[in-house]
Coordinates of C-alpha atoms in Angstrom, one line a residue:
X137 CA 14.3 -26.2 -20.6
X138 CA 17.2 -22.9 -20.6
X139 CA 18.5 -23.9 -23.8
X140 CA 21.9 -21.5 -22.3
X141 CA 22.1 -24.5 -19.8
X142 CA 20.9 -27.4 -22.6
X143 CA 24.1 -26.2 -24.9
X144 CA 26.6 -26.7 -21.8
X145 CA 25.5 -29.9 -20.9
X146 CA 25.9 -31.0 -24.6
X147 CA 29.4 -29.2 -24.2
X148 CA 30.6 -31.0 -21.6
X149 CA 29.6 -34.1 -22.5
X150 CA 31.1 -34.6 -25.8
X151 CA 34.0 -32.3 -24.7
X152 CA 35.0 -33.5 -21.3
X153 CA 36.2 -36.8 -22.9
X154 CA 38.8 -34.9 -24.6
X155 CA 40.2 -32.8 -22.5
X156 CA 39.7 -34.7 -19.3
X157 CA 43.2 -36.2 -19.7
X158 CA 44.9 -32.5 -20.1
X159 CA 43.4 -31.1 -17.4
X160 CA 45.0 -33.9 -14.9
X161 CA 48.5 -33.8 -16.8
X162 CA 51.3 -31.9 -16.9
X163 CA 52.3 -29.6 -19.7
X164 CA 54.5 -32.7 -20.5
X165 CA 51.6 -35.1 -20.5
X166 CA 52.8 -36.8 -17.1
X167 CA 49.3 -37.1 -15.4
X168 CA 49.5 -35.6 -11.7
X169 CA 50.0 -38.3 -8.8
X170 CA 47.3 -39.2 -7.1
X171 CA 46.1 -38.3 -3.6
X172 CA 45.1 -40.7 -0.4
X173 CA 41.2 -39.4 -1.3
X174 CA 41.5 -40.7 -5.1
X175 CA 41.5 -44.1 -3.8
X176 CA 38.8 -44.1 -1.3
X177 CA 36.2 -42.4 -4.2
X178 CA 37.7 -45.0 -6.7
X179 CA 37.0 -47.7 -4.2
X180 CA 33.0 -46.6 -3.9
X181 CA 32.9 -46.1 -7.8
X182 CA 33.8 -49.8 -8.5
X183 CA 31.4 -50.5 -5.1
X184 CA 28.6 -49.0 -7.2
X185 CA 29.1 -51.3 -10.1
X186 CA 29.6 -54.1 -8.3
X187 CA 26.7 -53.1 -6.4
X188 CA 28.9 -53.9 -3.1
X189 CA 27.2 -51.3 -1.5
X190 CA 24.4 -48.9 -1.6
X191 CA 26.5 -45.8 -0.6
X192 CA 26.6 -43.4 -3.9
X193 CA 26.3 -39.8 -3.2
X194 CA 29.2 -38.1 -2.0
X195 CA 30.3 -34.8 -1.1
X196 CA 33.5 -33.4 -1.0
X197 CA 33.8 -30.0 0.8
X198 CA 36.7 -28.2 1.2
X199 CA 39.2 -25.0 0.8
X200 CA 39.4 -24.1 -3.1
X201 CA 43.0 -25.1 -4.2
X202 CA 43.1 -28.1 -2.2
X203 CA 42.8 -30.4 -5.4
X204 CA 38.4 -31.4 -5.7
X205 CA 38.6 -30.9 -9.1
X206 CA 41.0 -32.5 -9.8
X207 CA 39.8 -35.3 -7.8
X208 CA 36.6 -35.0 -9.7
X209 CA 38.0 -35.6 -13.5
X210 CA 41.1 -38.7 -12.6
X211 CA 37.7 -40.7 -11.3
X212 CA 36.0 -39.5 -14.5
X213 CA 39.3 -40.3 -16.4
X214 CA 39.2 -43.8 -14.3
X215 CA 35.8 -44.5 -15.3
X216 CA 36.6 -43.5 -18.8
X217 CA 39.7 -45.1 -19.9
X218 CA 40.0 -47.9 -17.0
X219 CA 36.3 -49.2 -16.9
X220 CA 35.1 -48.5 -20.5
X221 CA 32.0 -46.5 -19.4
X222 CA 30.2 -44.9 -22.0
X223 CA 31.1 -41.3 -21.9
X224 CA 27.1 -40.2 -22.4
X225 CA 27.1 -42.2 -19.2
X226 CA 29.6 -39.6 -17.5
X227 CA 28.7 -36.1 -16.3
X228 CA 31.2 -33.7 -15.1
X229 CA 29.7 -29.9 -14.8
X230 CA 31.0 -26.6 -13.0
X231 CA 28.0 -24.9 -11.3
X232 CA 30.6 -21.7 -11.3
X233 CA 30.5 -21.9 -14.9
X234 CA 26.6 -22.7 -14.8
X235 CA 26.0 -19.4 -12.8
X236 CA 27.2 -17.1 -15.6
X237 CA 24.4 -18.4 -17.5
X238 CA 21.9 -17.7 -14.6
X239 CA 20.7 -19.0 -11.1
X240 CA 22.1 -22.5 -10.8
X241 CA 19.4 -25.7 -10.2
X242 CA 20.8 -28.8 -10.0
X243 CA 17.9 -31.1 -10.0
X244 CA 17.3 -29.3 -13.2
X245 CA 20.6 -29.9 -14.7
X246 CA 20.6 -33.5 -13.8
X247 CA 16.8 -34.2 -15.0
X248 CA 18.3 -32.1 -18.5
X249 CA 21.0 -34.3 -18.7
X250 CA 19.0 -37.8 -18.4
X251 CA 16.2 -36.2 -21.2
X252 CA 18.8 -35.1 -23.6
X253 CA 21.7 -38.1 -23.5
X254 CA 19.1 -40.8 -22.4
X255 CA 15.4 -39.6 -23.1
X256 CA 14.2 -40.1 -20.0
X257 CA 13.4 -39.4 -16.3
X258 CA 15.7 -40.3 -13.0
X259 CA 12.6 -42.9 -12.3
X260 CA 12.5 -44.3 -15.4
X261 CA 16.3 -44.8 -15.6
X262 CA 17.4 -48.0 -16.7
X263 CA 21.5 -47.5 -16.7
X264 CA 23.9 -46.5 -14.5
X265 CA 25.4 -43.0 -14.6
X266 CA 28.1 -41.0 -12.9
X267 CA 27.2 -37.4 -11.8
X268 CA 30.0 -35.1 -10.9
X269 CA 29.0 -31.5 -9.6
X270 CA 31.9 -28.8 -8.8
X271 CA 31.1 -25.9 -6.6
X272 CA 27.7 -27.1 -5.6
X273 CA 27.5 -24.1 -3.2
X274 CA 26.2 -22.1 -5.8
X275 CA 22.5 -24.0 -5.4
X276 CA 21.7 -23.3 -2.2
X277 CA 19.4 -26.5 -3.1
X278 CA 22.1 -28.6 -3.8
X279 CA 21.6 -30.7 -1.0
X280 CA 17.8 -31.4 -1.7
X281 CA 18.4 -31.9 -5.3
X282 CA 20.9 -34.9 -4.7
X283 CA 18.7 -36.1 -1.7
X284 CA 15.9 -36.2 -4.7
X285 CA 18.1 -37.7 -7.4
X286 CA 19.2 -40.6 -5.2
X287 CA 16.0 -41.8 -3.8
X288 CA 14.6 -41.7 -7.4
X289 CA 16.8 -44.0 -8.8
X290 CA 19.8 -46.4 -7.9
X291 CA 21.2 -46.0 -10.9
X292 CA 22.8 -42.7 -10.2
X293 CA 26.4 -42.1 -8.7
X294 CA 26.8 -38.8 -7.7
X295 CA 30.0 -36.8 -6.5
X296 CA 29.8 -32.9 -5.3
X297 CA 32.2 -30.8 -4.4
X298 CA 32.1 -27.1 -2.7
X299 CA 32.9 -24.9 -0.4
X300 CA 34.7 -26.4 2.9
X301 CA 30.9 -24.7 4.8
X302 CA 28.8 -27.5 3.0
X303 CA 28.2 -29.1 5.9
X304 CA 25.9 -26.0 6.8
X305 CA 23.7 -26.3 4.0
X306 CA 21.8 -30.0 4.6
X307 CA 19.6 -30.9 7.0
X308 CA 19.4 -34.5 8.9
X309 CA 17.0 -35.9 5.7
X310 CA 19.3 -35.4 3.4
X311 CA 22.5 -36.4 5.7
X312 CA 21.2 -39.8 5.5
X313 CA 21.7 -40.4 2.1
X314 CA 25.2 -38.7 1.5
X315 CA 29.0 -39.4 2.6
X316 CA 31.1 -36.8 3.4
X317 CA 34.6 -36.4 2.3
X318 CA 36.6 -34.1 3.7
X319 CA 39.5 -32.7 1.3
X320 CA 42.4 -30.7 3.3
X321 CA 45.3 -28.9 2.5
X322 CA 48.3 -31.0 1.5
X323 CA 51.1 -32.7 4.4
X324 CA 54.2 -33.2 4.1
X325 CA 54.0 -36.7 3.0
X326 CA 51.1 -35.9 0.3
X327 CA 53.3 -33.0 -1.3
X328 CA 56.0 -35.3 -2.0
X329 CA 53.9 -38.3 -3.2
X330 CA 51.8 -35.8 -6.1
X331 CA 55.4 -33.8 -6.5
X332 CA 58.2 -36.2 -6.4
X333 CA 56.7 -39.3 -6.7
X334 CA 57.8 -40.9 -3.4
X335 CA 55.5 -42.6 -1.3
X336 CA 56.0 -42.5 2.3
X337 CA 53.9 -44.6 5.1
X338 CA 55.1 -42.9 8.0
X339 CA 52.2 -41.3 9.0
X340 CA 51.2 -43.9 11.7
X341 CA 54.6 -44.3 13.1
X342 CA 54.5 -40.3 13.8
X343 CA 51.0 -40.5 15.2
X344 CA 52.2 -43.7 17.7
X345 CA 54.7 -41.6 18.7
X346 CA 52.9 -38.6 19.7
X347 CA 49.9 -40.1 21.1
X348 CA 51.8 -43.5 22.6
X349 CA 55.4 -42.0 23.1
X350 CA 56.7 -44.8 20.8
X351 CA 60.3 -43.4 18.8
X352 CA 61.7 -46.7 17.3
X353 CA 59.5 -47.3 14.3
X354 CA 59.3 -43.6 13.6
X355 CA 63.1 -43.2 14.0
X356 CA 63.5 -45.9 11.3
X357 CA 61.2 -44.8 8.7
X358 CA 62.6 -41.0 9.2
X359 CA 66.1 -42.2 8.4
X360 CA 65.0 -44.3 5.5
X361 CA 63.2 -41.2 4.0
X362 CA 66.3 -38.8 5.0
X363 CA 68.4 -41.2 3.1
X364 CA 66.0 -41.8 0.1
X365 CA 65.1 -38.2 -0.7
X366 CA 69.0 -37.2 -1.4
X367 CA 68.4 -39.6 -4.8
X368 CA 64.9 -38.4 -5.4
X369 CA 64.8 -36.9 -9.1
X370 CA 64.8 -33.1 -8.9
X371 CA 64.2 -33.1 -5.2
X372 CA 65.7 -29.9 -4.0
X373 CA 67.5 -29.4 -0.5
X374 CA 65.4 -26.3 0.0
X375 CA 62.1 -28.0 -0.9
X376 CA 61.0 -28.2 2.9
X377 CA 61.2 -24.3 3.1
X378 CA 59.2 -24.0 0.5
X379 CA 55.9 -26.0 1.4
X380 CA 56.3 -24.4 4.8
X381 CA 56.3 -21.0 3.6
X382 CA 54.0 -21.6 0.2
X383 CA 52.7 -25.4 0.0
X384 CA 50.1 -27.0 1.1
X385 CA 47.6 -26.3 -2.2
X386 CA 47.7 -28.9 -5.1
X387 CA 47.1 -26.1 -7.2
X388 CA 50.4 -23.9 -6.5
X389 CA 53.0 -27.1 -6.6
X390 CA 54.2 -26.5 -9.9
X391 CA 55.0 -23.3 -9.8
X392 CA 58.5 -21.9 -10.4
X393 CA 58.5 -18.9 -9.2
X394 CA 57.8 -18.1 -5.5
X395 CA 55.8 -15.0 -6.5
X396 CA 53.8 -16.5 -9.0
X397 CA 52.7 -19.2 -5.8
X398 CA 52.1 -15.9 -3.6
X399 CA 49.6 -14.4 -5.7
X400 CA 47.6 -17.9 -6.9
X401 CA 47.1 -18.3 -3.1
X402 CA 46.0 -14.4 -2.9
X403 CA 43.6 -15.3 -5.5
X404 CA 42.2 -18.5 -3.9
X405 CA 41.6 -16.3 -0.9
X406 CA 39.9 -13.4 -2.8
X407 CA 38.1 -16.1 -4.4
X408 CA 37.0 -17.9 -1.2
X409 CA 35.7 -13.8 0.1
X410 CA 33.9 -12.3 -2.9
X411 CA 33.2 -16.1 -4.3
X412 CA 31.9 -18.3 -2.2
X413 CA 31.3 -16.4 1.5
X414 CA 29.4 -13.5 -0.1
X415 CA 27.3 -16.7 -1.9
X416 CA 26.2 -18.7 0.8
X417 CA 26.4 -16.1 3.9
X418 CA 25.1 -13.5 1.8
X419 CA 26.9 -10.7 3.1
X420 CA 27.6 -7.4 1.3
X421 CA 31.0 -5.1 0.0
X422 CA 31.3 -3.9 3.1
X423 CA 31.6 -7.0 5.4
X424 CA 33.8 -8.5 2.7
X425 CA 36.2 -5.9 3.0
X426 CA 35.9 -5.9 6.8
X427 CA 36.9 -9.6 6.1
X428 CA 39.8 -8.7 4.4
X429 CA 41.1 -6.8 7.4
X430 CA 40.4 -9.0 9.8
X431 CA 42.4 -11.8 7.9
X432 CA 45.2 -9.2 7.6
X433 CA 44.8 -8.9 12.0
X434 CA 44.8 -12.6 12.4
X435 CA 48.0 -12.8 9.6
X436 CA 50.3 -10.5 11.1
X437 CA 49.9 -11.4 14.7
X438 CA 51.4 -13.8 16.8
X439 CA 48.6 -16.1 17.6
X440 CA 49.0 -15.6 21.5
X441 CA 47.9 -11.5 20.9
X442 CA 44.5 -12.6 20.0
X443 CA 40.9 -11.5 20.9
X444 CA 37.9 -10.9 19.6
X445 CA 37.9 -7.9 21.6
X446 CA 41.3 -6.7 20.5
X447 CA 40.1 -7.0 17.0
X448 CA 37.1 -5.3 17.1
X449 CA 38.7 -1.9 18.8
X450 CA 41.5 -1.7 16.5
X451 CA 39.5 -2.2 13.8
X452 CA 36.3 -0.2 15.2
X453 CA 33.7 -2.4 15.5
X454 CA 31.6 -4.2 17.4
X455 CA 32.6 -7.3 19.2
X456 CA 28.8 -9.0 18.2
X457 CA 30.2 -8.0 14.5
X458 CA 33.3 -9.3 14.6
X459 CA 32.6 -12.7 16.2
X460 CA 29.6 -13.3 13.5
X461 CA 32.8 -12.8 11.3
X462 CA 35.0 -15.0 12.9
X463 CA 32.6 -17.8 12.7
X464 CA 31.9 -17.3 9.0
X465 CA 35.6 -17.9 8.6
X466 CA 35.9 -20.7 10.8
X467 CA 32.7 -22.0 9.0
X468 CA 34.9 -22.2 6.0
X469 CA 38.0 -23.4 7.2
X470 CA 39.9 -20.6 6.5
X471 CA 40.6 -20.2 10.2
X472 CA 40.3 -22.3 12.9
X473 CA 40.8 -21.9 17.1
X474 CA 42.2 -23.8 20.0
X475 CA 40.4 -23.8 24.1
X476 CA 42.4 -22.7 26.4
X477 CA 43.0 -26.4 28.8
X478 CA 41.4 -26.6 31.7
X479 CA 38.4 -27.4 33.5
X480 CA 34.4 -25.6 31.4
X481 CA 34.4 -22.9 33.4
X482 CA 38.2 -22.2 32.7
X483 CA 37.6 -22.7 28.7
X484 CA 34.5 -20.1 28.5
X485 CA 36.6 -17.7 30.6
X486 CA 39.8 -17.3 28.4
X487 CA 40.0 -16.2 25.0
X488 CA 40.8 -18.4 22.2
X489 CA 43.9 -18.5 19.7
X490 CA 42.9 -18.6 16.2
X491 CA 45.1 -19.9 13.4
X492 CA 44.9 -19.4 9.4
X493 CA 44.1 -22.5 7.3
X494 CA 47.9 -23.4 6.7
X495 CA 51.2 -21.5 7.3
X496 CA 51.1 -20.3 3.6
X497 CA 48.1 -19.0 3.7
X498 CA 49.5 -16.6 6.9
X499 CA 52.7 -16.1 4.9
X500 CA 50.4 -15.5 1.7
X501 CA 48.7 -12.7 3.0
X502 CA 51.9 -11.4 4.9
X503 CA 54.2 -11.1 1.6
X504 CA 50.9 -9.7 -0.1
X505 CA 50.1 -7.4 2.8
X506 CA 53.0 -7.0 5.1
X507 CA 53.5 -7.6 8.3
X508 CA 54.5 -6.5 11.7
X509 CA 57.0 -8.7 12.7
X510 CA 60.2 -8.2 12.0
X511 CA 62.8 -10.5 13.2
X512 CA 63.2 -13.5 10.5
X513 CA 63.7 -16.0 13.4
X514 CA 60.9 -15.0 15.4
X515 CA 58.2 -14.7 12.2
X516 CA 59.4 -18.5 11.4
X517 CA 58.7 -19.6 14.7
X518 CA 54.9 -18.0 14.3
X519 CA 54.8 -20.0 11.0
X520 CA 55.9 -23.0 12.6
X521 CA 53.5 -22.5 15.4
X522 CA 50.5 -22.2 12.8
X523 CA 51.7 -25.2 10.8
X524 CA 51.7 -27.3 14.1
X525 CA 48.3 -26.2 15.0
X526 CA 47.3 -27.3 11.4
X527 CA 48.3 -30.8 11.7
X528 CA 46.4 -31.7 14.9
X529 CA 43.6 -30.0 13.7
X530 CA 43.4 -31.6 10.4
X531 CA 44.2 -34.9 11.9
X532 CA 41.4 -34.8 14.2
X533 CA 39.3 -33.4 11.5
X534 CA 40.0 -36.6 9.4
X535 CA 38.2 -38.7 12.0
X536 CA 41.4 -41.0 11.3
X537 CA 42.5 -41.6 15.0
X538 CA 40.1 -42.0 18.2
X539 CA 38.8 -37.9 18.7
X540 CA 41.7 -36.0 20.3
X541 CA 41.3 -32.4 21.3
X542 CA 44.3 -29.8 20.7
X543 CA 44.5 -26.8 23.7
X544 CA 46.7 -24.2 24.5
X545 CA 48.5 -23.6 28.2
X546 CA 47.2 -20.8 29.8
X547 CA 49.8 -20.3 32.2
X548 CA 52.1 -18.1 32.0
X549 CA 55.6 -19.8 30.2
X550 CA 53.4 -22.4 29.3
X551 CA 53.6 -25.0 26.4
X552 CA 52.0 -23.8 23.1
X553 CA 49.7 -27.1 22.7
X554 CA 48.3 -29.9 25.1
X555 CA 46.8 -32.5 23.1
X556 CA 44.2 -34.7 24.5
X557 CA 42.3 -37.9 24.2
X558 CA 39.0 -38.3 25.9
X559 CA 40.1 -39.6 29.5
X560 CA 43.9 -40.4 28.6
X561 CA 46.6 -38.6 30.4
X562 CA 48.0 -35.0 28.5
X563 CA 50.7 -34.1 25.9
X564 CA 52.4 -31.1 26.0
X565 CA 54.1 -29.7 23.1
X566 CA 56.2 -26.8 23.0
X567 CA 57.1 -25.5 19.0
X568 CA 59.7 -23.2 18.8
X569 CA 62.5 -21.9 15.8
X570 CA 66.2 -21.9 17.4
X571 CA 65.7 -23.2 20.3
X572 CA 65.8 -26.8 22.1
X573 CA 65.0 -25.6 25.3
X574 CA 63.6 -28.4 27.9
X575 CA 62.5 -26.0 31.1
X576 CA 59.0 -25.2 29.6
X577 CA 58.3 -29.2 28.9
X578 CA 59.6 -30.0 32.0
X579 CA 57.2 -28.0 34.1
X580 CA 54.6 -29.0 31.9
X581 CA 55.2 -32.3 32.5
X582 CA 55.2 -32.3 35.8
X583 CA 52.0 -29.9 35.8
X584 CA 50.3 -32.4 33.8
X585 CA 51.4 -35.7 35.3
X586 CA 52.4 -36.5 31.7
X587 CA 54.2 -39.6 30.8
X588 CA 56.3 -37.4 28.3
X589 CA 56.3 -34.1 26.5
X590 CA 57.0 -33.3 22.4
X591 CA 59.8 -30.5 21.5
X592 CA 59.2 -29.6 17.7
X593 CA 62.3 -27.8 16.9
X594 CA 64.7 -27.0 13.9
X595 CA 67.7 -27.2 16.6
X596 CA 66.7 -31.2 15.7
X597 CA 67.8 -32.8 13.0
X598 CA 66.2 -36.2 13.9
X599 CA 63.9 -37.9 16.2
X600 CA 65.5 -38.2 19.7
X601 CA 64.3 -39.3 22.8
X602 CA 65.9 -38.2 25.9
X603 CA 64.3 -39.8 29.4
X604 CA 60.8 -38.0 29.0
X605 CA 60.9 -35.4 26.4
X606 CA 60.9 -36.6 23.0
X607 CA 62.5 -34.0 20.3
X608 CA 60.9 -34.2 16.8
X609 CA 62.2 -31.7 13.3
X610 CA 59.8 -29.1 11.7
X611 CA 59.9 -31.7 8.7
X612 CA 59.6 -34.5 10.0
X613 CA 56.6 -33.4 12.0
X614 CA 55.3 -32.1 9.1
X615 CA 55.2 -35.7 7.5
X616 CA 52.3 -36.6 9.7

């Protein structure tokens, strides 16, 4: 056995139980709000000792930042404190950590583990353990090793997290046995649940009104929340413009300072480059730097100016290059694209628009970097065009509502996004900063044979519907 990796797993498990509870607090000891995700993984943690249900490996990819880890130590901290588990019965390890010590194995840490605290093998197991495993990435086995661990005994609970490309590394064996869990960047609605403390259900409301044209219910709960958040403790008038230009991350809400936020993000997307993409891509210095400016391209342009091709002859490469590169990044969620609408042949013909992650990360590496655009008004408007694009495409990535697919307009004045369920009539949407303008909807309307069309517009205060063009606020849209 590495005794380097022995004298960690010792470490954390008679140290974990200690400072679990700091690590999910404030410096104040006010433990951090929960997310929507706690509750789902809390659920399958009492499932398992129930034995409810036989589902108990789960894997959490996503973005670093977005909150897994902390995810990770509330359910330890649940099991813990809530459920009186033993704590030689709880495992919480960092295979970032593990890799200073040398090449990560996680079959070996966990077999380690059950010799040292239980002096035995995962066969032989006769109790029930919790296994939680940050930044699996790092074993390029991980997969395997968790496939292993749970067919060996049903005793063992196991929760990974890693890189938002785990998906990548696990073939159809092994897909059988786990449950993903996607985490995402942070809404509207999320940020002020884990900031502020207010809970909010108006999710559904917002998505029956994009997808069903319904206003009432929507209009309701959005004057209820306007009306609450004026007596929310601490809740600032300019808190909106600050998640739309720096939120989103978990790990960046309690920062003062607006700097400070702008180089943690910085970091979490150095960290994502030189961590985790050089890892599991294996590429060298010089395609992570390449990386670098090709985030810098997509950050500073307005997502409509676009092409592989453009970016590969102002940067000076070639286009076979820069697409492998694109779909590295898109592989790890740092970008993502939308089709052009239309018919196949339409699609494969017209380039796509790519998007970063989340408005702060393009506003990130803009204050960081620069950028090109000057005008306040118009840069806003590209933020609010790539927070837009974010929502649909997270809320299509949550599997939460029937798939729906998110285009642009490819026409010339068109809408920025048609949104899409399989065999339902279109949506158009046009997203725009200082304007409430209805003759780009209109056509599109009437283009599409839509029922309605969606303005998302700051010139909107509140939701409005007038005859088929419904008008919807930056922040309340946000809220979905």
């Amino acid at each position: 056995m590495n005794q380097i990796i022995e004298k960690y797993i010792r470490k954390q498990v008679y140290e974990t139980p200690i400072i679990v509870s700091r690590k999910i607090s404030t410096e104040e000891n006010i433990k951090f709000n929960k997310r929507e995700d706690y509750y789902k993984l809390q659920q399958r943690a009492d499932d398992f000792l129930n034995r409810e249900n036989e589902k108990r490996f789960f894997v959490l990819p996503g973005l670093r930042g977005v909150g897994k880890t902390t995810l990770l130590l509330q359910i330890y901290e649940y099991l813990l404190n809530e459920k009186n588990v033993n704590p030689k019965n709880l495992l919480y390890v960092s295979c970032e950590e593990i890799n200073f010590a040398g090449e990560v194995n996680i079959k070996e840490v966990i077999e380690s583990y059950l010799k040292i605290f239980h002096n035995t093998t995962p066969t032989l197991l006769d109790e029930d353990v919790f296994i939680f495993i940050d930044e699996v990435h790092y074993d390029r086995n991980w997969a395997m090793a968790g496939k292993i661990m749970f067919d060996k005994s049903p005793h063992i609970f196991m929760i990974f997290t890693g890189s938002s490309s785990l998906h990548l590394s696990y073939n159809a064996d092994a897909a059988r046995r786990l449950r993903t869990q996607s985490i995402l960047p942070l809404n509207y609605s999320e940020h002020l649940k884990l900031k502020y403390n207010y809970f909010t259900d108006i999710s559904k409301d917002l998505n029956d009104l994009i997808f069903k044209g319904e206003v009432e219910s929507a209009q309701k709960k959005e004057l209820k929340i306007q009306n609450d958040l004026i007596s929310v403790k601490d809740y600032k008038l300019n808190d909106w413009d600050n998640y739309f230009k720096y939120g989103s991350f978990p790990s960046t809400l309690n920062e003062k300072y607006t700097s400070d936020i702008v180089r943690d993000l910085w970091s979490i997307i150095y960290r994502i480059v030189s961590n985790d993409i050089s890892n599991i891509f294996n590429i060298n210095r010089n395609t992570q730097n390449l990386i670098y400016r090709i985030l810098t391209f997509l950050a500073e342009q307005k997502p409509g100016e676009i092409s592989q091709n453009k970016v590969a002859a102002s940067l000076n490469c070639s286009t076979s290059r820069i697409n492998s590169i694109f779909n590295i990044l898109e592989q790890t969620q740092l970008i993502f694209h939308c089709e052009a609408y239309g018919g196949i042949k339409k699609r494969v013909r017209k380039s796509w628009k790519y998007y970063l992650a989340t408005p702060s990360v393009k506003n990130c590496i803009n204050e960081t970097l620069g950028n090109t655009i000057l005008d306040k008004s118009d840069y806003e408007g590209v933020l609010l065009e790539n927070l837009v694009a974010s929502s649909l495409h997270n809320l299509s990535y949550t599997g939460d509502l029937p798939l729906f697919n998110t285009y642009y307009d490819m026409d010339k004045g068109g809408v920025d996004f048609i949104v899409q369920k399989h065999f339902q009539t279109p949506i158009p949407i046009e997203v725009g900063m200082g304007k409430k303008d209805n003759k780009q909807i209109k056509k599109a309307i009437n283009k599409l044979n839509a029922d309605y069309g969606i303005v998302i517009s700051n010139k909107t205060s509140s939701i409005e519907k007038d005859e088929d063009i419904i008008y919807i606020s930056p922040k309340t849209f946000s809220l979905l």
